[in-house]
CSV table of C-alpha atoms in Angstrom, one decimal:
chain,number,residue,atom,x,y,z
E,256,UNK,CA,2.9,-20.0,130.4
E,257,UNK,CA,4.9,-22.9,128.6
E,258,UNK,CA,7.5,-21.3,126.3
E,259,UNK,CA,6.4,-20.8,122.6
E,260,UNK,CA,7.5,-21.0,119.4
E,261,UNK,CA,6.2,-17.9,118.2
E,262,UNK,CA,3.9,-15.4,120.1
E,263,UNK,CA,0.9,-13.1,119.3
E,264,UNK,CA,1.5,-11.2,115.9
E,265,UNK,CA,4.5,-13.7,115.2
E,266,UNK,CA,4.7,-15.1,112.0
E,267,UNK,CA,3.7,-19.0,112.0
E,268,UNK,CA,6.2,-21.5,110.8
E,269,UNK,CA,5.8,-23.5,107.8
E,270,UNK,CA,5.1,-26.6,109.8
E,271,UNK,CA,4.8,-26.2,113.7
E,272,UNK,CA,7.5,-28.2,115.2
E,273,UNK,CA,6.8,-27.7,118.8
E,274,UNK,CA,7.6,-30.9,120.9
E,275,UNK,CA,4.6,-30.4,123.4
E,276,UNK,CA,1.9,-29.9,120.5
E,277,UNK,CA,-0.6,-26.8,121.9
E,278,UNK,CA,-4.3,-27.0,121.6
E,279,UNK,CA,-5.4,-25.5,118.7
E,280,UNK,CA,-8.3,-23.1,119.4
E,281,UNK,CA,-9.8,-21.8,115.5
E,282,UNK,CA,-11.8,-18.5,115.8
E,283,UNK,CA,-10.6,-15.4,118.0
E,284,UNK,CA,-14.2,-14.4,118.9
E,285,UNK,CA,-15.5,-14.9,122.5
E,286,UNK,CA,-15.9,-18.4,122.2
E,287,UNK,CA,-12.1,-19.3,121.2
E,288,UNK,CA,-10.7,-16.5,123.5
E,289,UNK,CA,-12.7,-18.6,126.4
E,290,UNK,CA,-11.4,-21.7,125.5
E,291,UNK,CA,-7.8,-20.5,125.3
E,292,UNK,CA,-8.2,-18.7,128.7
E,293,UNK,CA,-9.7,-21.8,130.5
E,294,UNK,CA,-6.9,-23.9,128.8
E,295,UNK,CA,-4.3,-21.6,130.3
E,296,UNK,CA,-5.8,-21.2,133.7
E,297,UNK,CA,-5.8,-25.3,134.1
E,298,UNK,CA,-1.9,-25.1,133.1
E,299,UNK,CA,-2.4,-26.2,128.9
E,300,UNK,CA,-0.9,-24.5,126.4
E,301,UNK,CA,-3.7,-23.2,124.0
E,302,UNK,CA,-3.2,-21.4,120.6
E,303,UNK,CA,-5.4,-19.0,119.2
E,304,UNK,CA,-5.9,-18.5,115.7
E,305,UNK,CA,-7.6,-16.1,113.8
E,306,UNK,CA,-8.1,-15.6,110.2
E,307,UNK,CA,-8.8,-11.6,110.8
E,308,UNK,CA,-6.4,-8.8,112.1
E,309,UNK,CA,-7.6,-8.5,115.4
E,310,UNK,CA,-10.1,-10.7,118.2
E,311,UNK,CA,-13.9,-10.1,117.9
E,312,UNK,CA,-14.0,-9.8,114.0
E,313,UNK,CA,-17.5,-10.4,113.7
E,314,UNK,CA,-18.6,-8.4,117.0
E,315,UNK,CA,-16.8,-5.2,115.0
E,316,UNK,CA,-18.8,-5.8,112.0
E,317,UNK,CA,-22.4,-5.6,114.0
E,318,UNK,CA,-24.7,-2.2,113.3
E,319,UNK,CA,-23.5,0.7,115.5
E,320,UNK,CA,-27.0,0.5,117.8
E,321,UNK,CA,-26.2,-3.1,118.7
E,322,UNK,CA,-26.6,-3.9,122.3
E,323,UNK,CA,-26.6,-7.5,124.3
E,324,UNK,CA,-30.1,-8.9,125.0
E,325,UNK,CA,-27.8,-10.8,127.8
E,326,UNK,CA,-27.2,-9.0,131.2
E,327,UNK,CA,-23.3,-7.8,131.7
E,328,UNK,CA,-23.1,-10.1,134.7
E,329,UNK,CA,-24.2,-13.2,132.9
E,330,UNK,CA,-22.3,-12.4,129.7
E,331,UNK,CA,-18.7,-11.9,131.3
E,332,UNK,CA,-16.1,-14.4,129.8
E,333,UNK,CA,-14.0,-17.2,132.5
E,334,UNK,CA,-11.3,-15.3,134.6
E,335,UNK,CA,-12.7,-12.0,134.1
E,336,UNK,CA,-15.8,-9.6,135.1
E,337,UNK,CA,-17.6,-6.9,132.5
E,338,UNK,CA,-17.1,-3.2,134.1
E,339,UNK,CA,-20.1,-2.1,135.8
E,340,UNK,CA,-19.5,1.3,133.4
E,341,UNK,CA,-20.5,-0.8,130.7
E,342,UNK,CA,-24.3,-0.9,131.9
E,343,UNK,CA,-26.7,-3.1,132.1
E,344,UNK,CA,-27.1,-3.8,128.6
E,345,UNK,CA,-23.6,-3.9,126.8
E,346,UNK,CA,-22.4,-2.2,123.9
E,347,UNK,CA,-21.1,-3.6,120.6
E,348,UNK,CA,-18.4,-0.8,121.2
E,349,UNK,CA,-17.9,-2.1,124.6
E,350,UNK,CA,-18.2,-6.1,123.8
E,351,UNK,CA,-15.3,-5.2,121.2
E,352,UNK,CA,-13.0,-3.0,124.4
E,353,UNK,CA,-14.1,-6.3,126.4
E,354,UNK,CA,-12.6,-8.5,123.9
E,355,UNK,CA,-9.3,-6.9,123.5
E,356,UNK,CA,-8.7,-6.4,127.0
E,357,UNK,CA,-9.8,-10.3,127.7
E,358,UNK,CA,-7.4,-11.9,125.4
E,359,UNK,CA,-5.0,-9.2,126.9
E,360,UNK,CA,-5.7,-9.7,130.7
E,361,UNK,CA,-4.8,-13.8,130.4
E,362,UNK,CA,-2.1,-13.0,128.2
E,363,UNK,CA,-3.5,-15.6,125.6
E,364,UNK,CA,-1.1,-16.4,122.2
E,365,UNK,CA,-3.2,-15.0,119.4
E,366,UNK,CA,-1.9,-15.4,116.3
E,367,UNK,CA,-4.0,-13.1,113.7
E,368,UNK,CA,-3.9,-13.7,109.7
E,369,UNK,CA,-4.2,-17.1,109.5
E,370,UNK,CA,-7.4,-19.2,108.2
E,371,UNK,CA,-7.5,-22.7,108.7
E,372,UNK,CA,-9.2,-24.5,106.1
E,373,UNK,CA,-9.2,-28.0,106.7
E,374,UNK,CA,-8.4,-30.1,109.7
E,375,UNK,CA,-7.6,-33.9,109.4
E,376,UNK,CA,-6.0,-36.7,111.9
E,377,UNK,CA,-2.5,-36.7,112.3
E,378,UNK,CA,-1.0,-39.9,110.4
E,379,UNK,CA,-0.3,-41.9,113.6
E,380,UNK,CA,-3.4,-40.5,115.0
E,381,UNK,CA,-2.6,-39.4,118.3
E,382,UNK,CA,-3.5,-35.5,117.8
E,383,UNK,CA,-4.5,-33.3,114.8
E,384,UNK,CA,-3.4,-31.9,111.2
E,385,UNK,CA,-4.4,-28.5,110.6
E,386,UNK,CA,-3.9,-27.0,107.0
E,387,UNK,CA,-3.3,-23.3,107.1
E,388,UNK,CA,-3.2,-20.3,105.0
E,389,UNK,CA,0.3,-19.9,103.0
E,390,UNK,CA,0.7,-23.6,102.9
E,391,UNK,CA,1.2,-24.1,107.2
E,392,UNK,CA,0.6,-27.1,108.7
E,393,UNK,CA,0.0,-27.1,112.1
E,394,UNK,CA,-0.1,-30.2,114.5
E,395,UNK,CA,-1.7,-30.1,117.7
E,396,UNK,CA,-2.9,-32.4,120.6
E,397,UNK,CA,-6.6,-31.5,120.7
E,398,UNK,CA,-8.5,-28.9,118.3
E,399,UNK,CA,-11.4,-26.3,119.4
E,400,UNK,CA,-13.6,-25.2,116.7
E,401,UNK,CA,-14.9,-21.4,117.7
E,402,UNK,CA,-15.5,-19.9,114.2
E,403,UNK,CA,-18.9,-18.5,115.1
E,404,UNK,CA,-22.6,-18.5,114.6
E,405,UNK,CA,-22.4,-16.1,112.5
E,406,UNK,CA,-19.8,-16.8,110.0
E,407,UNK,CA,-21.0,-16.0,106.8
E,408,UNK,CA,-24.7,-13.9,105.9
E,409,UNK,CA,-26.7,-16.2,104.0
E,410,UNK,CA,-28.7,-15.0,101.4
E,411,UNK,CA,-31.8,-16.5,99.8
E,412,UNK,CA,-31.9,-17.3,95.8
E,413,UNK,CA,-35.1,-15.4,95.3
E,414,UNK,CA,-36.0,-15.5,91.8
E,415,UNK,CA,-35.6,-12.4,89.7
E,416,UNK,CA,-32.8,-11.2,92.5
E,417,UNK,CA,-30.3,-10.4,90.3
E,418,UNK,CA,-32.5,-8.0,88.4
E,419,UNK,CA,-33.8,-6.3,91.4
E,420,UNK,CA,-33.5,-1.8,90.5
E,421,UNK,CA,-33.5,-1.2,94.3
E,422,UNK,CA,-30.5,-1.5,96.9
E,423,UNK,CA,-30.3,-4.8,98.1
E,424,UNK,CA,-28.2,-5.8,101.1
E,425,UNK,CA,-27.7,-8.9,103.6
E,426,UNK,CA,-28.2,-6.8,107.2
E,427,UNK,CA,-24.5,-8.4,107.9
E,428,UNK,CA,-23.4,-5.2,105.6
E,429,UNK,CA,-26.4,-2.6,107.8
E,430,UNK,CA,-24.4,-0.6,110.1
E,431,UNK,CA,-26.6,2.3,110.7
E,432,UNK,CA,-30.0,4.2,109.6
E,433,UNK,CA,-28.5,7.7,107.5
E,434,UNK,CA,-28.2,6.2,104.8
E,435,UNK,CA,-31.9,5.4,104.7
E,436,UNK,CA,-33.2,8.9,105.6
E,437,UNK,CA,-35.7,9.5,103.7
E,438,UNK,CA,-36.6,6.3,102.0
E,439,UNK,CA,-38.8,3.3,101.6
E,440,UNK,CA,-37.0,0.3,103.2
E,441,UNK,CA,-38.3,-3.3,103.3
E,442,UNK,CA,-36.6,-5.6,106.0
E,443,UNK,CA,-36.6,-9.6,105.7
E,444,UNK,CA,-36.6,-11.3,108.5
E,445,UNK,CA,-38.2,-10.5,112.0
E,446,UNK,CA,-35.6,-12.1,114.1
E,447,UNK,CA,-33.9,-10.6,116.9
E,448,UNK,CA,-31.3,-8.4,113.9
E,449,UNK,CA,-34.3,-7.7,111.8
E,450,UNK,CA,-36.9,-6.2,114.4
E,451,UNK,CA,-34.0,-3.6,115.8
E,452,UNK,CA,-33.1,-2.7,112.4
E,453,UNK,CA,-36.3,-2.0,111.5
E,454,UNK,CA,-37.0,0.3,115.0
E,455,UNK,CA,-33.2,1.6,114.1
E,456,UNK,CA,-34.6,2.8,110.7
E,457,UNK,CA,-37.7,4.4,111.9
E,458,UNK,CA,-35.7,6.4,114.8
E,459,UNK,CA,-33.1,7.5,112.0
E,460,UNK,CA,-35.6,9.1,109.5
E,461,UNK,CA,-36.6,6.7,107.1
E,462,UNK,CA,-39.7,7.6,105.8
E,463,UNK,CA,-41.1,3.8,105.1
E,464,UNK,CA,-40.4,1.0,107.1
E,465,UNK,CA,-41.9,-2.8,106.3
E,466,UNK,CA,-40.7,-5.8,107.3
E,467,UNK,CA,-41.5,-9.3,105.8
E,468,UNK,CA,-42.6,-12.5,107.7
E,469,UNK,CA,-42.5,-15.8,107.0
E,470,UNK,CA,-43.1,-17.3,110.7
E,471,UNK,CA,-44.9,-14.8,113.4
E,472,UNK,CA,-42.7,-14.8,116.2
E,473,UNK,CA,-42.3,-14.9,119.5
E,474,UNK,CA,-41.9,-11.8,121.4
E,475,UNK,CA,-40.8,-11.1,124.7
E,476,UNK,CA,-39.8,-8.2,127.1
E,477,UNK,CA,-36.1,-8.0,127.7
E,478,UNK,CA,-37.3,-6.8,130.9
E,479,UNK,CA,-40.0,-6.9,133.3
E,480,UNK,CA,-40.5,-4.7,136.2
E,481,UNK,CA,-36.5,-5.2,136.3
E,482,UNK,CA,-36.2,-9.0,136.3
E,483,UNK,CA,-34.4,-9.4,133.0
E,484,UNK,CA,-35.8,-12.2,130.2
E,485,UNK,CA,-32.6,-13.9,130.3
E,486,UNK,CA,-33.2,-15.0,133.9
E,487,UNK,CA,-36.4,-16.5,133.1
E,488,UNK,CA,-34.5,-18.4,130.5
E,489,UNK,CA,-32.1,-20.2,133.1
E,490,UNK,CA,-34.7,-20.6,135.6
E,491,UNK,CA,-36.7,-22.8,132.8
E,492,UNK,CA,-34.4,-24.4,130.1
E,493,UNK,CA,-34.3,-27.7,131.9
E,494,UNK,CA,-37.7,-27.9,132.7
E,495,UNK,CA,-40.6,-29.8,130.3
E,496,UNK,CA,-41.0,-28.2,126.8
E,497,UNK,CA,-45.2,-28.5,127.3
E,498,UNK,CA,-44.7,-26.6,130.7
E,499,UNK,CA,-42.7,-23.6,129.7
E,500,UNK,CA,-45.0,-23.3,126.3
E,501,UNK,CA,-47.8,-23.2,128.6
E,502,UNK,CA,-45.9,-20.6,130.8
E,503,UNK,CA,-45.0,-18.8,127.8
E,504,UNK,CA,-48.2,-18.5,126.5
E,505,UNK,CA,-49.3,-17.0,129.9
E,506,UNK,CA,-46.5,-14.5,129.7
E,507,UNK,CA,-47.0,-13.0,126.6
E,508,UNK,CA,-50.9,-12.3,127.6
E,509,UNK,CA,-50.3,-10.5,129.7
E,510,UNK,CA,-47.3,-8.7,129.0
E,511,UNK,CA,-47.3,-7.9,124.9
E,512,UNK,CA,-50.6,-6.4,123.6
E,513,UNK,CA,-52.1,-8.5,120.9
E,514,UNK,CA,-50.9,-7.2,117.7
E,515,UNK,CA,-52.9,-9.1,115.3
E,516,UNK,CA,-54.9,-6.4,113.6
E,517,UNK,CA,-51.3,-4.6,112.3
E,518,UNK,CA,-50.3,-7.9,111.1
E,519,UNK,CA,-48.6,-9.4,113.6
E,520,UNK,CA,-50.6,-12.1,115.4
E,521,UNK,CA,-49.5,-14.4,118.4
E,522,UNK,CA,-47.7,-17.3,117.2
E,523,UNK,CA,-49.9,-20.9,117.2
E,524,UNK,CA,-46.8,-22.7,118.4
E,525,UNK,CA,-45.6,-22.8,121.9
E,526,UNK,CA,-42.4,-20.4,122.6
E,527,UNK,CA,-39.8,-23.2,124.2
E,528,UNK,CA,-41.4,-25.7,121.2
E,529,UNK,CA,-39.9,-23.3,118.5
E,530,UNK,CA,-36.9,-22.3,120.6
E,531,UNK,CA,-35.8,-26.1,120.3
E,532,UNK,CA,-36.2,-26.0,117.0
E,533,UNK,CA,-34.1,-23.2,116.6
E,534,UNK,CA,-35.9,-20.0,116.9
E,535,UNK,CA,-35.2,-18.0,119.4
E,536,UNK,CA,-37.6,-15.3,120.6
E,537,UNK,CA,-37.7,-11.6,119.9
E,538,UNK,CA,-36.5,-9.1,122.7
E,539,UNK,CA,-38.4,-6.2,122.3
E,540,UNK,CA,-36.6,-3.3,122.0
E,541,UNK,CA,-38.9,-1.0,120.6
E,542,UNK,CA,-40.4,-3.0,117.8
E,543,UNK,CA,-43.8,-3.6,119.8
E,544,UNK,CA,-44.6,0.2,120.1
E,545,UNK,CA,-43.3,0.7,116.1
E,546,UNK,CA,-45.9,-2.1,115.2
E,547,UNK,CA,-48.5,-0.7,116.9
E,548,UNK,CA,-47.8,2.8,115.6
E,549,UNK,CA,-47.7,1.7,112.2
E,550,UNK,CA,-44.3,3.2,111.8
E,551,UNK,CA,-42.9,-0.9,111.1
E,552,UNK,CA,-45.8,-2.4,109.0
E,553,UNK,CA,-45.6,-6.4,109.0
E,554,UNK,CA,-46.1,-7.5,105.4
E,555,UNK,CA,-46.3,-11.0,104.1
E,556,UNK,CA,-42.9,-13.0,103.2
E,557,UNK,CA,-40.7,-12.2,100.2
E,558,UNK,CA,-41.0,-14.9,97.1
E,559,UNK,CA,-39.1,-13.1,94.2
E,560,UNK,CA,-37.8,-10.0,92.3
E,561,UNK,CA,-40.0,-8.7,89.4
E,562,UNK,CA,-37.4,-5.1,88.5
E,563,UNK,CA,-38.7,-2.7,90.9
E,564,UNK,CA,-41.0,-4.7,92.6
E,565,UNK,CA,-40.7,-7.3,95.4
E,566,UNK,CA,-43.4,-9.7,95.3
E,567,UNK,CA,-45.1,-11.2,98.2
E,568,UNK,CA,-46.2,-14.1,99.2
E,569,UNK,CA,-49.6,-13.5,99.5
E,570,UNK,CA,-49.4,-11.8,96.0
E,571,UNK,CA,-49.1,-8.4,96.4
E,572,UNK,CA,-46.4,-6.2,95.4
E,573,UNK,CA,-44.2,-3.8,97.0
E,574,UNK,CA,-41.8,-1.2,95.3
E,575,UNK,CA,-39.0,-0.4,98.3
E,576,UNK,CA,-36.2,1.6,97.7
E,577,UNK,CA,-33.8,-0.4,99.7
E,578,UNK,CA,-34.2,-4.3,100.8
E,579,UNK,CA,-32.2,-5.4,103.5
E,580,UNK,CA,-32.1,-9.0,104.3
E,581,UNK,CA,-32.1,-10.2,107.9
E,582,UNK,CA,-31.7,-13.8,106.7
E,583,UNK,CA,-29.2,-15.3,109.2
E,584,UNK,CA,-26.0,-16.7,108.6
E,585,UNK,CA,-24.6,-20.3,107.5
E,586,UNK,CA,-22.1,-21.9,109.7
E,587,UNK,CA,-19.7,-23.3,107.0
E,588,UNK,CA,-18.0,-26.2,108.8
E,589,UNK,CA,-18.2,-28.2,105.9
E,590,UNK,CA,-14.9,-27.8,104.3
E,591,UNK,CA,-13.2,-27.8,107.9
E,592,UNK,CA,-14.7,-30.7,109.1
E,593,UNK,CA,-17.5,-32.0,107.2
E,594,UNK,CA,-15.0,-35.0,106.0
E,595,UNK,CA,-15.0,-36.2,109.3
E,596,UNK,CA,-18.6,-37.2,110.1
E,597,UNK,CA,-19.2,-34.4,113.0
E,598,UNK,CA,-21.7,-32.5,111.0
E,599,UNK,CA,-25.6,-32.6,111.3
E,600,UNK,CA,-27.8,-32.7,108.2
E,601,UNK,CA,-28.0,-29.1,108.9
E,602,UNK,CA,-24.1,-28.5,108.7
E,603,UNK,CA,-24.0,-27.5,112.4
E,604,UNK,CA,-21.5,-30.0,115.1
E,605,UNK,CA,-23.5,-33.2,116.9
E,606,UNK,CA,-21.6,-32.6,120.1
E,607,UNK,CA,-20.2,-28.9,121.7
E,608,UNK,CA,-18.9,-28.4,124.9
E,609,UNK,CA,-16.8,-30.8,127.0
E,610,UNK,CA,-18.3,-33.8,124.7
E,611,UNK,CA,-16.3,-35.1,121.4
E,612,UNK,CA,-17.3,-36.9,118.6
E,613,UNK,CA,-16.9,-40.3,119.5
E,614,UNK,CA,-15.1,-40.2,115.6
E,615,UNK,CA,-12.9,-37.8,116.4
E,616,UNK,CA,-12.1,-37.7,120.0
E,617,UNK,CA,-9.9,-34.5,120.6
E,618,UNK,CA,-12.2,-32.6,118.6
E,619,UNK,CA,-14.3,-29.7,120.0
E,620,UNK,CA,-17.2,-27.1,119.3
E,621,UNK,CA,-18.4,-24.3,120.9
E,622,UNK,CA,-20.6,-20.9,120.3
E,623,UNK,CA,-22.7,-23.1,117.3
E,624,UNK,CA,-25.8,-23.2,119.4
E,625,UNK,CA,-28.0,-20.4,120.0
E,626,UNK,CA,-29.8,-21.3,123.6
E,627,UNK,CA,-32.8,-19.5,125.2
E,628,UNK,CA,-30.0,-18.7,128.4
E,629,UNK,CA,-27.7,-16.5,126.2
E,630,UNK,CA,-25.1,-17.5,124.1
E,631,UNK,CA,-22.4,-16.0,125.6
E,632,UNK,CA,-23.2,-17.3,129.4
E,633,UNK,CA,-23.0,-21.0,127.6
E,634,UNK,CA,-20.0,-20.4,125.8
E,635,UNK,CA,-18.3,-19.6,129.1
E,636,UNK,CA,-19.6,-22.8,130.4
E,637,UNK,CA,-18.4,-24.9,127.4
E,638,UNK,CA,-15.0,-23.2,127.9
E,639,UNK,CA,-14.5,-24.9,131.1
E,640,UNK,CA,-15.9,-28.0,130.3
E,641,UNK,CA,-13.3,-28.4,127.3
E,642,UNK,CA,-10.7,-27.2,129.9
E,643,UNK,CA,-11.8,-29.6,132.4
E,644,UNK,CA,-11.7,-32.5,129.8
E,645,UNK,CA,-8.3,-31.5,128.0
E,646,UNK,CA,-6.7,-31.2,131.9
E,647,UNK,CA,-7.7,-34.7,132.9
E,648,UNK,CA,-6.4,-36.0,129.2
E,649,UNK,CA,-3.2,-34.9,130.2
């Protein structure tokens, strides 16, 4: 590895004065660590920076039951495989060991405590101006963003919120069911986080479980007669959208029971139509035999806060003790990089991978998409496209 100016757990320097100017990879999560480790394996210095104390910030944050909907072998990072210990399905307690021993195995310079919060062209536009936390200003031949899907819980303005009696939490704060032994809970949100924290509160004792929908999804087995979901996913991402909707449709007959009469009924939209539109199916992981139990009753979508109640869209009224929000998560690029013209009208990076904005070439995202073939399998890919591309550059 090229000498350094400062190593992992180093302080940075005021301004970074190093004459071979590093790539700058933003985000310590699996995503940046890939990039870095590609970067290093194709002989380019790469410098991680991460705003947190350690790698995998976010993944330590995720509720205790949390487990991949991605099969080990197709989740494993560039340069190095998952531990068959780890199972099948992997851990958030494992993802995390993963992690550390990743950014550990290809010896990758980490430097933790720093938050970048706005990068810019260098003046003589050859590389990149990153400002720092404490005043730093970093310069850098090429810049990967990697901050993460999942960068800040974003919570709705329901009317009357403020005023709400009840707990009310974004499911980014969730981390396990105890605490809700014995209660009334209402989720929002039947996405992938929302359905297993709903199943996770009925296993732990909670005497009421609802959750609110706005837009029936689609659900799917994670796996069937041992061919995992994710598979099917690869095999089909490149093929027609009409094709795989119609495939889909297929599927789900005959594989998830019609849950319409509790509230849940199949979704009038083809399942590849809304996954390119951003919604990505439900792996079921209990939620289909809660529904149909009754212990998770689907309820109509949340409109507003009236004091102890939560009222519904289709008027009615509920009176939960506890709310918890499965509302996603915003990306916040804008104050990074929303200056530069990279951004979507939904805040999220035209390009990712190997490809640049043709505005700011040197400039690269990954881990902002959310694809049917697992995010983690195409973050590894994007990791060696950027390598690929930055090698070349010289």
């Amino acid at each position: 590895m090229p000498d350094s100016t400062f190593s992992a757990g180093d302080a940075l320097p005021a301004i970074d004065r190093t004459e071979d100017r590093p790539v700058y990879v933003i985000g310590g999560g699996p995503g940046g660590l890939a990039a870095a480790a590609a970067l290093r394996a194709r002989g380019v210095r790469a410098v991680v920076l991460e705003k947190s104390t350690e790698v995998g910030a976010s993944w330590r944050r995720h509720y205790d039951r949390l487990h991949l909907h991605t099969i080990r072998r197709w989740s494993a990072l560039p340069g190095l495989a998952m531990p068959r210990r780890f199972g099948r399905w992997v851990s958030r307690d494992d993802m995390v060991r993963y992690l550390e021993k990743y950014a550990e195995h290809h010896d990758l310079e980490v430097v933790t405590g720093v938050e970048v919060s706005r990068i810019d062209r260098t003046a003589d536009g050859t590389g990149w101006q990153l400002s720092a936390t404490g005043g730093r200003v970093l310069t850098g031949r090429a810049v990967v963003v990697a901050t993460g899907f999942n960068h800040t819980p974003r919570l709705p303005g329901w009317p009357g919120r403020a005023g709400f009696t009840g707990e009310l939490v974004h499911a980014a704060e969730y981390r396990g069911p105890a605490p809700y032994a014995g209660r009334d809970v209402l989720v929002v949100g039947i996405g992938n986080t929302g359905a297993e924290i709903a199943v996770d509160l009925v296993e732990g004792g909670a005497s009421r479980v609802r959750i609110a929908v706005r837009t029936t999804p689609h659900i799917v087995r994670r796996s069937t007669a041992g061919w995992p979901a994710q598979a099917t996913a690869v095999l089909v991402r490149r093929l027609p959208v009409r094709l795989v909707d119609r495939a889909g449709r297929l599927m789900s007959r005959v594989s998830v029971p019609d849950l319409a009469a509790q509230g849940l009924p199949r979704p009038d939209t083809g399942l590849y139509s809304r996954v390119r539109e951003g919604a990505i199916p439900v792996q079921d992981v209990g939620l289909i035999d809660a529904v149909r139990s009754g212990r998770v009753v689907p309820v109509a979508a949340v409109e507003s806060f009236d004091g102890d109640d939560v009222v519904l869209a289709d008027g009615s009224r509920i009176t939960p003790d506890a709310v918890i929000a499965a509302t996603g998560y915003e990306r916040r690029l804008e104050g990074l990089v929303g200056h530069l013209g990279v951004l979507d009208a939904r805040g999220r990076p035209v390009v990712h991978g190997g490809r640049t904005p043709k505005q700011a070439p040197g400039l690269y995202f990954t881990g902002f998409t959310n694809p049917i073939s697992g995010m983690l399998r195409e973050m590894a890919r994007d990791a060696r496209k950027i390598a690929r591309k930055l090698a070349a550059a010289g």
